[in-house]
Amino acid sequence: MIHVPAEPQGAFPDAWRYCVGTGRLDLALRHDYQESLRLLQRDIGFRYLRGHGLFSDGMGIHRPYEWQGARHVHHSFTYADQVIDALLDAGIRPFLELGFMPSGLASGDLTVFWWRGNVTPPADSKEWAALVRATLTHLIDRYGVDEVRTWPIEVWNEPNLPMFWLDTDEAAYHRLYEITAHTVKEVDAGLQVGGPAISPGADEWLTGFAEFAERRKPPVDFVSRHAYASGPAQHVPFGSHQTLAPAGDLLDQFAAPRRVLKDTSLAGLPVHITEFNSSYCPDNLIHDTALNAAYLAPVVTGGHAHADSFSYWTFSDVFEEAGVPTAFFHGGFGLLTHRQVRKPTYHLYAFLARSGEELLARGDDHLVTRHRDGRVAVLAWAPVDASGETPGPDGHTLRLSVPVAGAEAFVRRSSVDEERGNAYTAWRHMGSPRSPRPAQLDMLYDAAEPARSHARVPVTGGRAELTLTLARHEVTLVELTPVEDETPPWWDERRLLGGNPAP
Amino acid sequence: MIHVPAEPQGAFPDAWRYCVGTGRLDLALRHDYQESLRLLQRDIGFRYLRGHGLFSDGMGIHRPYEWQGARHVHHSFTYADQVIDALLDAGIRPFLELGFMPSGLASGDLTVFWWRGNVTPPADSKEWAALVRATLTHLIDRYGVDEVRTWPIEVWNEPNLPMFWLDTDEAAYHRLYEITAHTVKEVDAGLQVGGPAISPGADEWLTGFAEFAERRKPPVDFVSRHAYASGPAQHVPFGSHQTLAPAGDLLDQFAAPRRVLKDTSLAGLPVHITEFNSSYCPDNLIHDTALNAAYLAPVVTGGHAHADSFSYWTFSDVFEEAGVPTAFFHGGFGLLTHRQVRKPTYHLYAFLARSGEELLARGDDHLVTRHRDGRVAVLAWAPVDASGETPGPDGHTLRLSVPVAGAEAFVRRSSVDEERGNAYTAWRHMGSPRSPRPAQLDMLYDAAEPARSHARVPVTGGRAELTLTLARHEVTLVELTPVEDETPPWWDERRLLGGNPAP
Amino acid sequence: MIHVPAEPQGAFPDAWRYCVGTGRLDLALRHDYQESLRLLQRDIGFRYLRGHGLFSDGMGIHRPYEWQGARHVHHSFTYADQVIDALLDAGIRPFLELGFMPSGLASGDLTVFWWRGNVTPPADSKEWAALVRATLTHLIDRYGVDEVRTWPIEVWNEPNLPMFWLDTDEAAYHRLYEITAHTVKEVDAGLQVGGPAISPGADEWLTGFAEFAERRKPPVDFVSRHAYASGPAQHVPFGSHQTLAPAGDLLDQFAAPRRVLKDTSLAGLPVHITEFNSSYCPDNLIHDTALNAAYLAPVVTGGHAHADSFSYWTFSDVFEEAGVPTAFFHGGFGLLTHRQVRKPTYHLYAFLARSGEELLARGDDHLVTRHRDGRVAVLAWAPVDASGETPGPDGHTLRLSVPVAGAEAFVRRSSVDEERGNAYTAWRHMGSPRSPRPAQLDMLYDAAEPARSHARVPVTGGRAELTLTLARHEVTLVELTPVEDETPPWWDERRLLGGNPAP
Amino acid sequence: MIHVPAEPQGAFPDAWRYCVGTGRLDLALRHDYQESLRLLQRDIGFRYLRGHGLFSDGMGIHRPYEWQGARHVHHSFTYADQVIDALLDAGIRPFLELGFMPSGLASGDLTVFWWRGNVTPPADSKEWAALVRATLTHLIDRYGVDEVRTWPIEVWNEPNLPMFWLDTDEAAYHRLYEITAHTVKEVDAGLQVGGPAISPGADEWLTGFAEFAERRKPPVDFVSRHAYASGPAQHVPFGSHQTLAPAGDLLDQFAAPRRVLKDTSLAGLPVHITEFNSSYCPDNLIHDTALNAAYLAPVVTGGHAHADSFSYWTFSDVFEEAGVPTAFFHGGFGLLTHRQVRKPTYHLYAFLARSGEELLARGDDHLVTRHRDGRVAVLAWAPVDASGETPGPDGHTLRLSVPVAGAEAFVRRSSVDEERGNAYTAWRHMGSPRSPRPAQLDMLYDAAEPARSHARVPVTGGRAELTLTLARHEVTLVELTPVEDETPPWWDERRLLGGNPAP
């Protein structure tokens, strides 16, 4: 029996909602993307959105041309404005990532992804600085300095990986960082800039970044790192399989920046985990499963202890790093599929978005919070065997004693698991249609709806007792609301079919 | 074991979707009403909508005035056009009921309902005819004669009841019918007119109508009657309780016009049951329950054998015959509550709307149909004890052998019962909040969602076997679709967590 | 030449946008009404909405019933919640008017309007107080005390008129006010209550209200009065004609409360003109004309000098005090017709909504304001001969020297007059169709669009010169924006058709 | 005086609305594109939409992969289905253009456009045929054979140009055509296939296509060609200037296929001009002007005499052949800008969409048609001097005697010219803001609204006389509707301000 205290431990931080990831920014021009964002913000409500490719050719900002015999550069914001307008209109702000390199400014031909983001250093540092300056100046002109100061600005992405930064040249990254950070502050000293946005397994780059910061004193307002828990990809056509570390490994990764930097000049800065997920592959079906939701539940409910934010990579399968997906469920990172079918991990977040402001209890398989109006939210999840050696328990049981006001509580339970609230499983039952017909799609929307049950339970001594039995990989939200009974005194259920009232 | 034949018995007639009822027509100006209608048409798709009060003061059509010392009458269509535009815009057509009496043309003060529809004969038959003529002429001008010819026109409502027709004067009704029907045909001979729109328990009025028709030869294009299954109202504040006859009684009522008229000149005319429901009281909570849905299931699936249409009274709780409702669930006739929460009977219709064109089997507790594309729909329902003596079985089981193509079938089951897909029960658990807060309302929308399950079942010899166990008052829809399996050959579920593929 | 000073006189107060009127509150359930409100708030953005009938039967709040032999009263908020939800959802708050009398609490049968609002004192003061208490308590429960404290609460409407208050019994009004105001404050001391909401021509009621306040010390947070400029109604069928006082008379009426109360204990309280218009008749075509807009222009641009707010009566023709309108343009009070065609006075408000925060100049025929971003708005209007003796000048000219930054200004002019931006005139040309067909309605939407012209003008010495010639009854908005020219250096208009560039 | 005959010459063919062009098909995934399409279809209503790139990499259909040591190809319709669903949802059907070459099937590296469409022949004809077969089969599965039979299928685009087809190898095109056309017919004999989709100036390809058809007897259901009237591009940064041939040259081009093919076996086949415009450059500001509308007016009103359709290239500036546009108005082909500001040529089409079914008169500067309901539409335009030698007349006058029913006609005139209904000119006045701010954008929407005027004119002897004076490059629509006057007899305008009625 988990005895949930009536007094809160404190506020429940919403680091979990600070940021979410997206594929390259110009995908925000898509209808499906915008609809997905609108749904996401209605149900969950993230604050920032971070994606690649602000300076890539698809956004068309850096535009060199010849005129009267000389080279000039236009900075053009046709798409940038459309993208950011769309974000703000959907109620989410950009977490700016400065990169990749426009081809007209690149020093080489190396590109990443199907959509060919150039990942070489600038051919001309001044022109890079001019690009950064023009972009930020334009954004301030259009959106106002007060607004833009709230948008964190990160320099590049995963420079420690050869696919993202030519030769993983650390010194070159530091030079890029330095010129960029100074340019940002020249535009407006109130803007926030940070890095080094490294991938897992390269924490020596954090040390290097701290040494560089010590030595060169560039502006640094925050430190960023990514976190993934999967092993090397085993490829099949249009897909990958990977082993998975236990979820605690992700929390360790979240904690790495503070741990590594604690005796450096960067200690105490905000730490943003600007990407995380179970697997780092955009074609691993794990992302579509209830297992993923149950696996990440302890991470998203506990991450605030280790970092200021952790940004799920990504909110939507509208994402083209590995090309156009060949099947509806294809292992994309998205919380939402193309056409906005909600995956189990979407529901994990949507459940979390119904948490209260006060933290009452937290454990290996549960999080209990309370709203100011007295509603108590119990989020619980089944344990996951990340090794795959066992399927994970079917029938994990929690017993809780929950403090709640009044004489009775209205209890609503919402669940997703391997079968319920699980469009992926329904799609498998359908025969895995690669491009579902409209009628199939309608059924997938329905199938994604969490299973709900409702009850009224007695409250004794200010407490309700709950026994929750969880199916395999279930994530469940139990909401308890004190009942104010307005049933009129003349109500008598036995009279529904005209029977005589009780004497 | 119900062995469903592979060969259809014939087409499944959609008499059930021909018409649905509504409160007085000017309620169609309401936002909630229009939203409800849009939802209804998306999920169900009725063809016609019939309501009272076209000529009542709230529509403002009949407008006498003085000018240069003489009495004149304007016919004004400000609201009529707005109402009918709204209906057509939502994809539904009017089934015109000509009534009640505008107060400026009434011969007395008797009114019906909280909204005071005058139910006295016209003070001047010529002015009544002019009103009918001007209205139909205007409708033809605005909507086109081809369109208006598809709108049935019914003369008055339940003239056999003293609340609806002064003194239930049958001769006066026949006079009204005669002048009206002739006026209709003068406007356009292709318009369809009928009556007598009587309530249950007065089939002698059918005989009377036939005799009158024989004698006076008025135009009669269809015959109409109402059907209700409830006993006398036992009143409580803001509510009524009633006994209920077995559902078969409603089918008997549907059959009454053909039976009574079979040897008259009216034999063979279309018969429209222009109102039906379990209870005729707008404040009987029976309407909000799963019992109502299960009770009516055999009626709506079987009614086509007895009448050309049968119109559920009514689609929405936006309805004011007994005044403004004092509680969210208040026993209103609506398939939808205020603010569009779907009741179990709504789902019965929505399930039926997913039926196929071919009728494969029909029984006491099931209807099996097939779509042209091979999808088979099994609608099943639990038996109801209308006497209330027993609660009805919990655990009614059907076993069916269903013909379906392919090697496997995707099976989706959607259910509503006393707990699932049942906002009324959730609302009771909440404490029956009379005017739910937004957060409660959101939970009611969720609670109204049918429970869904999905599976893939083998098909052997062209047949799938289903065992369906139904909870108390459950109505369930099982849809079977042949599986075209697109799962790629490399798919191996055991590799999801990176395990080695099968050898 | 009007030399507009570069330095502002101060802020331009937005008393004009504080409040707008509406017909009885349950009309807010209508679709047309809600669409109209949404359009209004997008283009204009009023803060409060005030209408009659909160306690009238159509809202269904006061619901007496018998139970176990005794009389009880339910307070039911089914519609009240829907209405206020709709208002808040459209971004406008209620200015609560407490009235009229529910028929179950009335002491007599006297009613006002086609929709029969009962205007007799309560039969039981305690039951009235209970009604007020229950209503405000419910609103605070649902919307929060911080929200409801921002909603002014006015006691009754025009008690000085026999049609609105039985026998215009002033002492009875004071008794009603006293019990009501105390009840309001008992619910929450932070709520704001006021009165006496009198019609023009009865300022002795203000004196009486002040004496009563002196004597009985009831809570009074604001004082309210109405203002209309029209003479007695000359009736024609479905219409009225009236003489009109000069517009200055309305400003005198706005000023009356401060003038009359200046030496009383009510001096210094906020003064709300809770209704005003040219004519007080809901069937005077003046409301549909450009004359009305030009006539009211000096009132709405100058009223803030005399009162804290002045509320145009009403925003929409969805209004039924004189019954259902018999023609599309029928002289309704609305800024918008049924189905949301914008009248000239709507544009007056929409133009005013584009004013800046700083007041630069104000005169008999103009108002010049400036936005913080440097945009200057010149609102100008043609003089109106309210006597009707002359048609008013056609060709009224203003010359202005306007301070504006930069070297050039972009100038946009938007106009409505007797022909342009004037759906009423277009409708007259069409033949005054009483219920326009869809194609006619489409043309009316187009016709209601203000005429626009655009230019670029030079700025010399920080000033642009404007010469504005106004057509009869024109209201025009001229907006000047400093030009930041981004035309590229290679642009040469002469090359559009391939001609050679200038040497 | 143009005496418009009362008897129609016949039906006015709507060849002008048969088809419209679009940039590459995957742009249809964009939000702006979908909104633009919706607006277009509401105001104009084209039947088909034709664009490039169905088989290009951005659509992701052709997906080769390795499995068990062998090469396989998946055909994947993730985006194709989303695109076509979006089109059909907006009420427009695809005119399929089969091309370009997926890079996995290409025989070389040559690409066209910023988005790199591969324009080399297939490396493997069988794999190309399999691609065509799989695509059409899938479309028929999803959308039904009856639907897909209505979609014309064109083989490739402008193979006569080196940028579109490697070495402009005519024999290779014929081979591609032959295998493609046979494959199309194998899928379903009812599908319609055609070519050769050549650009202007290469009519010898038509002869060659006819000879090839004679020789090889491939299926050919229609013949297609493009038409442009501009000379060679004179480049400036991000722009082009070109001379323009007189508009009649375009009509000559429309006529070319019938002329060239008249004695061949292809004579009599439908001729589709699958692209046309003034200039073929996507960065020529001519497209944004009123000149373009007036210039094309004789073409779109007269083209039906020469071809079965002529498809304006393109409906939207959402188009990336020359990269991401660097300015709001940039000379894009679109009828609509990014974010859906309507250009003058949009209005030309929207005016044409208000034409009647009957053709009454057609001349150099006018088109008169009549609707079945009696409404007459006069479309008139000012002459354009395409040489640029003169600016074109300002003040071109037409006098028409127009047959119309009744005693009076309601006349509405809608105009666009160099100033009115001209967002491009307003934008120039604004300073040509490259990425307009929201407030500027709002003004551009307003500026794009055609100028409207309304009047009532007498009809004498069944005729109304119109004198239309057109400003430079004006296109105007005059609509005459017979007046049914519903003005009541008591109406007297002189009483508006309360004056006495006329004696």
PDB file of N, CA and C in Angstrom, chain A residues 29-31 34 57 63 74-76 78-79 81-82 85 114 141-142 320 324-326 338-339 434-437, chain D residues 29-31 34 57 63 74-76 78-79 81-82 85 114 141-142 320 324-326 338-339 434-437:
ATOM      1  N   LEU A  29       5.920  24.221 -42.799  1.00  0.00           N
ATOM      2  CA  LEU A  29       5.033  24.762 -43.838  1.00  0.00           C
ATOM      3  C   LEU A  29       3.926  23.772 -44.207  1.00  0.00           C
ATOM      4  N   ARG A  30       4.080  22.532 -43.749  1.00  0.00           N
ATOM      5  CA  ARG A  30       3.123  21.501 -44.158  1.00  0.00           C
ATOM      6  C   ARG A  30       1.812  21.590 -43.369  1.00  0.00           C
ATOM      7  N   HIS A  31       0.775  21.223 -44.051  1.00  0.00           N
ATOM      8  CA  HIS A  31      -0.545  21.227 -43.430  1.00  0.00           C
ATOM      9  C   HIS A  31      -0.636  20.200 -42.299  1.00  0.00           C
ATOM     10  N   GLN A  34       1.165  21.364 -39.255  1.00  0.00           N
ATOM     11  CA  GLN A  34       0.476  22.421 -38.507  1.00  0.00           C
ATOM     12  C   GLN A  34      -0.736  21.878 -37.761  1.00  0.00           C
ATOM     13  N   ASP A  57      19.352  25.101 -47.032  1.00  0.00           N
ATOM     14  CA  ASP A  57      18.845  25.690 -48.274  1.00  0.00           C
ATOM     15  C   ASP A  57      17.318  25.701 -48.363  1.00  0.00           C
ATOM     16  N   ARG A  63      21.232  34.074 -49.463  1.00  0.00           N
ATOM     17  CA  ARG A  63      21.027  34.111 -50.914  1.00  0.00           C
ATOM     18  C   ARG A  63      22.066  34.992 -51.604  1.00  0.00           C
ATOM     19  N   HIS A  74      21.816  38.543 -50.104  1.00  0.00           N
ATOM     20  CA  HIS A  74      20.491  38.875 -49.574  1.00  0.00           C
ATOM     21  C   HIS A  74      20.226  37.949 -48.397  1.00  0.00           C
ATOM     22  N   HIS A  75      19.578  38.446 -47.354  1.00  0.00           N
ATOM     23  CA  HIS A  75      19.047  37.550 -46.333  1.00  0.00           C
ATOM     24  C   HIS A  75      17.532  37.590 -46.482  1.00  0.00           C
ATOM     25  N   SER A  76      16.984  36.467 -46.739  1.00  0.00           N
ATOM     26  CA  SER A  76      15.585  36.417 -47.157  1.00  0.00           C
ATOM     27  C   SER A  76      14.784  35.592 -46.153  1.00  0.00           C
ATOM     28  N   THR A  78      11.349  34.842 -46.330  1.00  0.00           N
ATOM     29  CA  THR A  78      10.045  34.396 -46.842  1.00  0.00           C
ATOM     30  C   THR A  78       9.530  33.176 -46.073  1.00  0.00           C
ATOM     31  N   TYR A  79      10.331  32.146 -45.980  1.00  0.00           N
ATOM     32  CA  TYR A  79       9.890  30.929 -45.287  1.00  0.00           C
ATOM     33  C   TYR A  79      10.092  31.030 -43.777  1.00  0.00           C
ATOM     34  N   ASP A  81       9.726  33.474 -41.822  1.00  0.00           N
ATOM     35  CA  ASP A  81       8.575  34.149 -41.214  1.00  0.00           C
ATOM     36  C   ASP A  81       7.337  33.266 -41.239  1.00  0.00           C
ATOM     37  N   GLN A  82       7.150  32.565 -42.331  1.00  0.00           N
ATOM     38  CA  GLN A  82       5.971  31.678 -42.395  1.00  0.00           C
ATOM     39  C   GLN A  82       6.065  30.583 -41.335  1.00  0.00           C
ATOM     40  N   ASP A  85       5.715  32.285 -37.771  1.00  0.00           N
ATOM     41  CA  ASP A  85       4.304  32.671 -37.621  1.00  0.00           C
ATOM     42  C   ASP A  85       3.445  31.442 -37.300  1.00  0.00           C
ATOM     43  N   TRP A 114      18.705  12.603 -45.862  1.00  0.00           N
ATOM     44  CA  TRP A 114      18.112  12.540 -47.190  1.00  0.00           C
ATOM     45  C   TRP A 114      17.955  13.937 -47.775  1.00  0.00           C
ATOM     46  N   ASP A 141      12.979  42.575 -35.121  1.00  0.00           N
ATOM     47  CA  ASP A 141      12.125  43.553 -35.810  1.00  0.00           C
ATOM     48  C   ASP A 141      10.694  43.059 -35.936  1.00  0.00           C
ATOM     49  N   ARG A 142      10.565  41.805 -36.274  1.00  0.00           N
ATOM     50  CA  ARG A 142       9.235  41.290 -36.583  1.00  0.00           C
ATOM     51  C   ARG A 142       8.456  40.880 -35.337  1.00  0.00           C
ATOM     52  N   GLU A 320      11.809  13.876 -42.370  1.00  0.00           N
ATOM     53  CA  GLU A 320      12.319  13.243 -43.596  1.00  0.00           C
ATOM     54  C   GLU A 320      13.807  12.937 -43.551  1.00  0.00           C
ATOM     55  N   VAL A 324      11.231   9.760 -47.409  1.00  0.00           N
ATOM     56  CA  VAL A 324       9.785   9.694 -47.227  1.00  0.00           C
ATOM     57  C   VAL A 324       9.437   8.317 -46.671  1.00  0.00           C
ATOM     58  N   PRO A 325       8.730   8.250 -45.568  1.00  0.00           N
ATOM     59  CA  PRO A 325       8.398   6.945 -44.989  1.00  0.00           C
ATOM     60  C   PRO A 325       7.618   6.068 -45.976  1.00  0.00           C
ATOM     61  N   THR A 326       7.873   4.783 -45.905  1.00  0.00           N
ATOM     62  CA  THR A 326       7.209   3.861 -46.835  1.00  0.00           C
ATOM     63  C   THR A 326       6.009   3.154 -46.212  1.00  0.00           C
ATOM     64  N   HIS A 338       1.928  10.570 -39.311  1.00  0.00           N
ATOM     65  CA  HIS A 338       1.320  11.322 -40.391  1.00  0.00           C
ATOM     66  C   HIS A 338      -0.187  11.284 -40.190  1.00  0.00           C
ATOM     67  N   ARG A 339      -0.849  12.361 -40.461  1.00  0.00           N
ATOM     68  CA  ARG A 339      -2.311  12.444 -40.359  1.00  0.00           C
ATOM     69  C   ARG A 339      -2.805  12.327 -38.926  1.00  0.00           C
ATOM     70  N   ARG A 434       0.190  -0.169 -45.663  1.00  0.00           N
ATOM     71  CA  ARG A 434       1.236   0.836 -45.731  1.00  0.00           C
ATOM     72  C   ARG A 434       0.692   2.244 -45.910  1.00  0.00           C
ATOM     73  N   SER A 435      -0.364   2.362 -46.676  1.00  0.00           N
ATOM     74  CA  SER A 435      -1.018   3.671 -46.824  1.00  0.00           C
ATOM     75  C   SER A 435      -2.507   3.462 -46.592  1.00  0.00           C
ATOM     76  N   PRO A 436      -2.929   3.555 -45.339  1.00  0.00           N
ATOM     77  CA  PRO A 436      -4.308   3.168 -45.005  1.00  0.00           C
ATOM     78  C   PRO A 436      -5.345   3.956 -45.798  1.00  0.00           C
ATOM     79  N   ARG A 437      -6.393   3.270 -46.156  1.00  0.00           N
ATOM     80  CA  ARG A 437      -7.526   3.930 -46.811  1.00  0.00           C
ATOM     81  C   ARG A 437      -8.262   4.788 -45.779  1.00  0.00           C
TER      82      ARG A 437
ATOM     83  N   LEU D  29       1.403  19.202 -50.047  1.00  0.00           N
ATOM     84  CA  LEU D  29       1.405  18.882 -48.616  1.00  0.00           C
ATOM     85  C   LEU D  29       1.420  20.144 -47.752  1.00  0.00           C
ATOM     86  N   ARG D  30       1.685  21.278 -48.393  1.00  0.00           N
ATOM     87  CA  ARG D  30       1.824  22.520 -47.622  1.00  0.00           C
ATOM     88  C   ARG D  30       0.472  23.109 -47.208  1.00  0.00           C
ATOM     89  N   HIS D  31       0.498  23.740 -46.087  1.00  0.00           N
ATOM     90  CA  HIS D  31      -0.706  24.383 -45.575  1.00  0.00           C
ATOM     91  C   HIS D  31      -1.147  25.544 -46.468  1.00  0.00           C
ATOM     92  N   GLN D  34      -2.727  24.303 -49.610  1.00  0.00           N
ATOM     93  CA  GLN D  34      -4.074  23.766 -49.439  1.00  0.00           C
ATOM     94  C   GLN D  34      -5.097  24.874 -49.204  1.00  0.00           C
ATOM     95  N   ASP D  57      11.867  12.250 -56.484  1.00  0.00           N
ATOM     96  CA  ASP D  57      12.212  11.711 -55.170  1.00  0.00           C
ATOM     97  C   ASP D  57      11.376  12.294 -54.033  1.00  0.00           C
ATOM     98  N   ARG D  63      11.072   3.023 -54.531  1.00  0.00           N
ATOM     99  CA  ARG D  63      11.967   2.797 -53.396  1.00  0.00           C
ATOM    100  C   ARG D  63      12.709   1.467 -53.504  1.00  0.00           C
ATOM    101  N   HIS D  74      10.095  -1.350 -53.726  1.00  0.00           N
ATOM    102  CA  HIS D  74       8.823  -1.015 -53.087  1.00  0.00           C
ATOM    103  C   HIS D  74       8.188   0.124 -53.870  1.00  0.00           C
ATOM    104  N   HIS D  75       6.881   0.117 -54.042  1.00  0.00           N
ATOM    105  CA  HIS D  75       6.195   1.315 -54.520  1.00  0.00           C
ATOM    106  C   HIS D  75       5.405   1.855 -53.339  1.00  0.00           C
ATOM    107  N   SER D  76       5.723   3.050 -52.978  1.00  0.00           N
ATOM    108  CA  SER D  76       5.229   3.581 -51.715  1.00  0.00           C
ATOM    109  C   SER D  76       4.390   4.823 -51.979  1.00  0.00           C
ATOM    110  N   THR D  78       2.814   6.858 -49.561  1.00  0.00           N
ATOM    111  CA  THR D  78       2.589   7.691 -48.373  1.00  0.00           C
ATOM    112  C   THR D  78       2.245   9.123 -48.754  1.00  0.00           C
ATOM    113  N   TYR D  79       3.048   9.749 -49.578  1.00  0.00           N
ATOM    114  CA  TYR D  79       2.800  11.145 -49.951  1.00  0.00           C
ATOM    115  C   TYR D  79       1.804  11.245 -51.104  1.00  0.00           C
ATOM    116  N   ASP D  81      -0.758   9.552 -51.740  1.00  0.00           N
ATOM    117  CA  ASP D  81      -2.127   9.502 -51.226  1.00  0.00           C
ATOM    118  C   ASP D  81      -2.483  10.795 -50.488  1.00  0.00           C
ATOM    119  N   GLN D  82      -1.547  11.303 -49.729  1.00  0.00           N
ATOM    120  CA  GLN D  82      -1.836  12.563 -49.016  1.00  0.00           C
ATOM    121  C   GLN D  82      -2.097  13.695 -50.007  1.00  0.00           C
ATOM    122  N   ASP D  85      -5.499  12.940 -51.880  1.00  0.00           N
ATOM    123  CA  ASP D  85      -6.580  13.183 -50.917  1.00  0.00           C
ATOM    124  C   ASP D  85      -6.821  14.685 -50.749  1.00  0.00           C
ATOM    125  N   TRP D 114      15.658  23.959 -59.080  1.00  0.00           N
ATOM    126  CA  TRP D 114      16.284  24.018 -57.757  1.00  0.00           C
ATOM    127  C   TRP D 114      16.036  22.716 -56.994  1.00  0.00           C
ATOM    128  N   ASP D 141      -7.260   1.259 -56.968  1.00  0.00           N
ATOM    129  CA  ASP D 141      -7.660   0.593 -55.717  1.00  0.00           C
ATOM    130  C   ASP D 141      -8.209   1.587 -54.715  1.00  0.00           C
ATOM    131  N   ARG D 142      -7.535   2.708 -54.627  1.00  0.00           N
ATOM    132  CA  ARG D 142      -7.894   3.649 -53.573  1.00  0.00           C
ATOM    133  C   ARG D 142      -9.069   4.531 -53.950  1.00  0.00           C
ATOM    134  N   GLU D 320       8.694  26.201 -56.366  1.00  0.00           N
ATOM    135  CA  GLU D 320      10.103  26.340 -56.002  1.00  0.00           C
ATOM    136  C   GLU D 320      11.060  26.016 -57.131  1.00  0.00           C
ATOM    137  N   VAL D 324      13.558  29.237 -53.248  1.00  0.00           N
ATOM    138  CA  VAL D 324      12.613  29.913 -52.360  1.00  0.00           C
ATOM    139  C   VAL D 324      12.577  31.391 -52.748  1.00  0.00           C
ATOM    140  N   PRO D 325      11.390  31.930 -53.009  1.00  0.00           N
ATOM    141  CA  PRO D 325      11.309  33.339 -53.399  1.00  0.00           C
ATOM    142  C   PRO D 325      11.905  34.259 -52.331  1.00  0.00           C
ATOM    143  N   THR D 326      12.542  35.330 -52.797  1.00  0.00           N
ATOM    144  CA  THR D 326      13.180  36.257 -51.851  1.00  0.00           C
ATOM    145  C   THR D 326      12.325  37.476 -51.562  1.00  0.00           C
ATOM    146  N   HIS D 338       2.086  33.692 -52.062  1.00  0.00           N
ATOM    147  CA  HIS D 338       2.193  33.051 -50.761  1.00  0.00           C
ATOM    148  C   HIS D 338       1.188  33.723 -49.836  1.00  0.00           C
ATOM    149  N   ARG D 339       0.572  32.981 -48.991  1.00  0.00           N
ATOM    150  CA  ARG D 339      -0.384  33.505 -48.001  1.00  0.00           C
ATOM    151  C   ARG D 339      -1.650  34.063 -48.644  1.00  0.00           C
ATOM    152  N   ARG D 434       9.859  42.932 -48.423  1.00  0.00           N
ATOM    153  CA  ARG D 434      10.123  41.587 -48.937  1.00  0.00           C
ATOM    154  C   ARG D 434       9.365  40.513 -48.166  1.00  0.00           C
ATOM    155  N   SER D 435       9.250  40.674 -46.866  1.00  0.00           N
ATOM    156  CA  SER D 435       8.449  39.727 -46.069  1.00  0.00           C
ATOM    157  C   SER D 435       7.492  40.564 -45.228  1.00  0.00           C
ATOM    158  N   PRO D 436       6.320  40.870 -45.769  1.00  0.00           N
ATOM    159  CA  PRO D 436       5.432  41.828 -45.102  1.00  0.00           C
ATOM    160  C   PRO D 436       5.076  41.405 -43.681  1.00  0.00           C
ATOM    161  N   ARG D 437       5.000  42.377 -42.807  1.00  0.00           N
ATOM    162  CA  ARG D 437       4.533  42.122 -41.440  1.00  0.00           C
ATOM    163  C   ARG D 437       3.036  41.830 -41.468  1.00  0.00           C
TER     164      ARG D 437
END
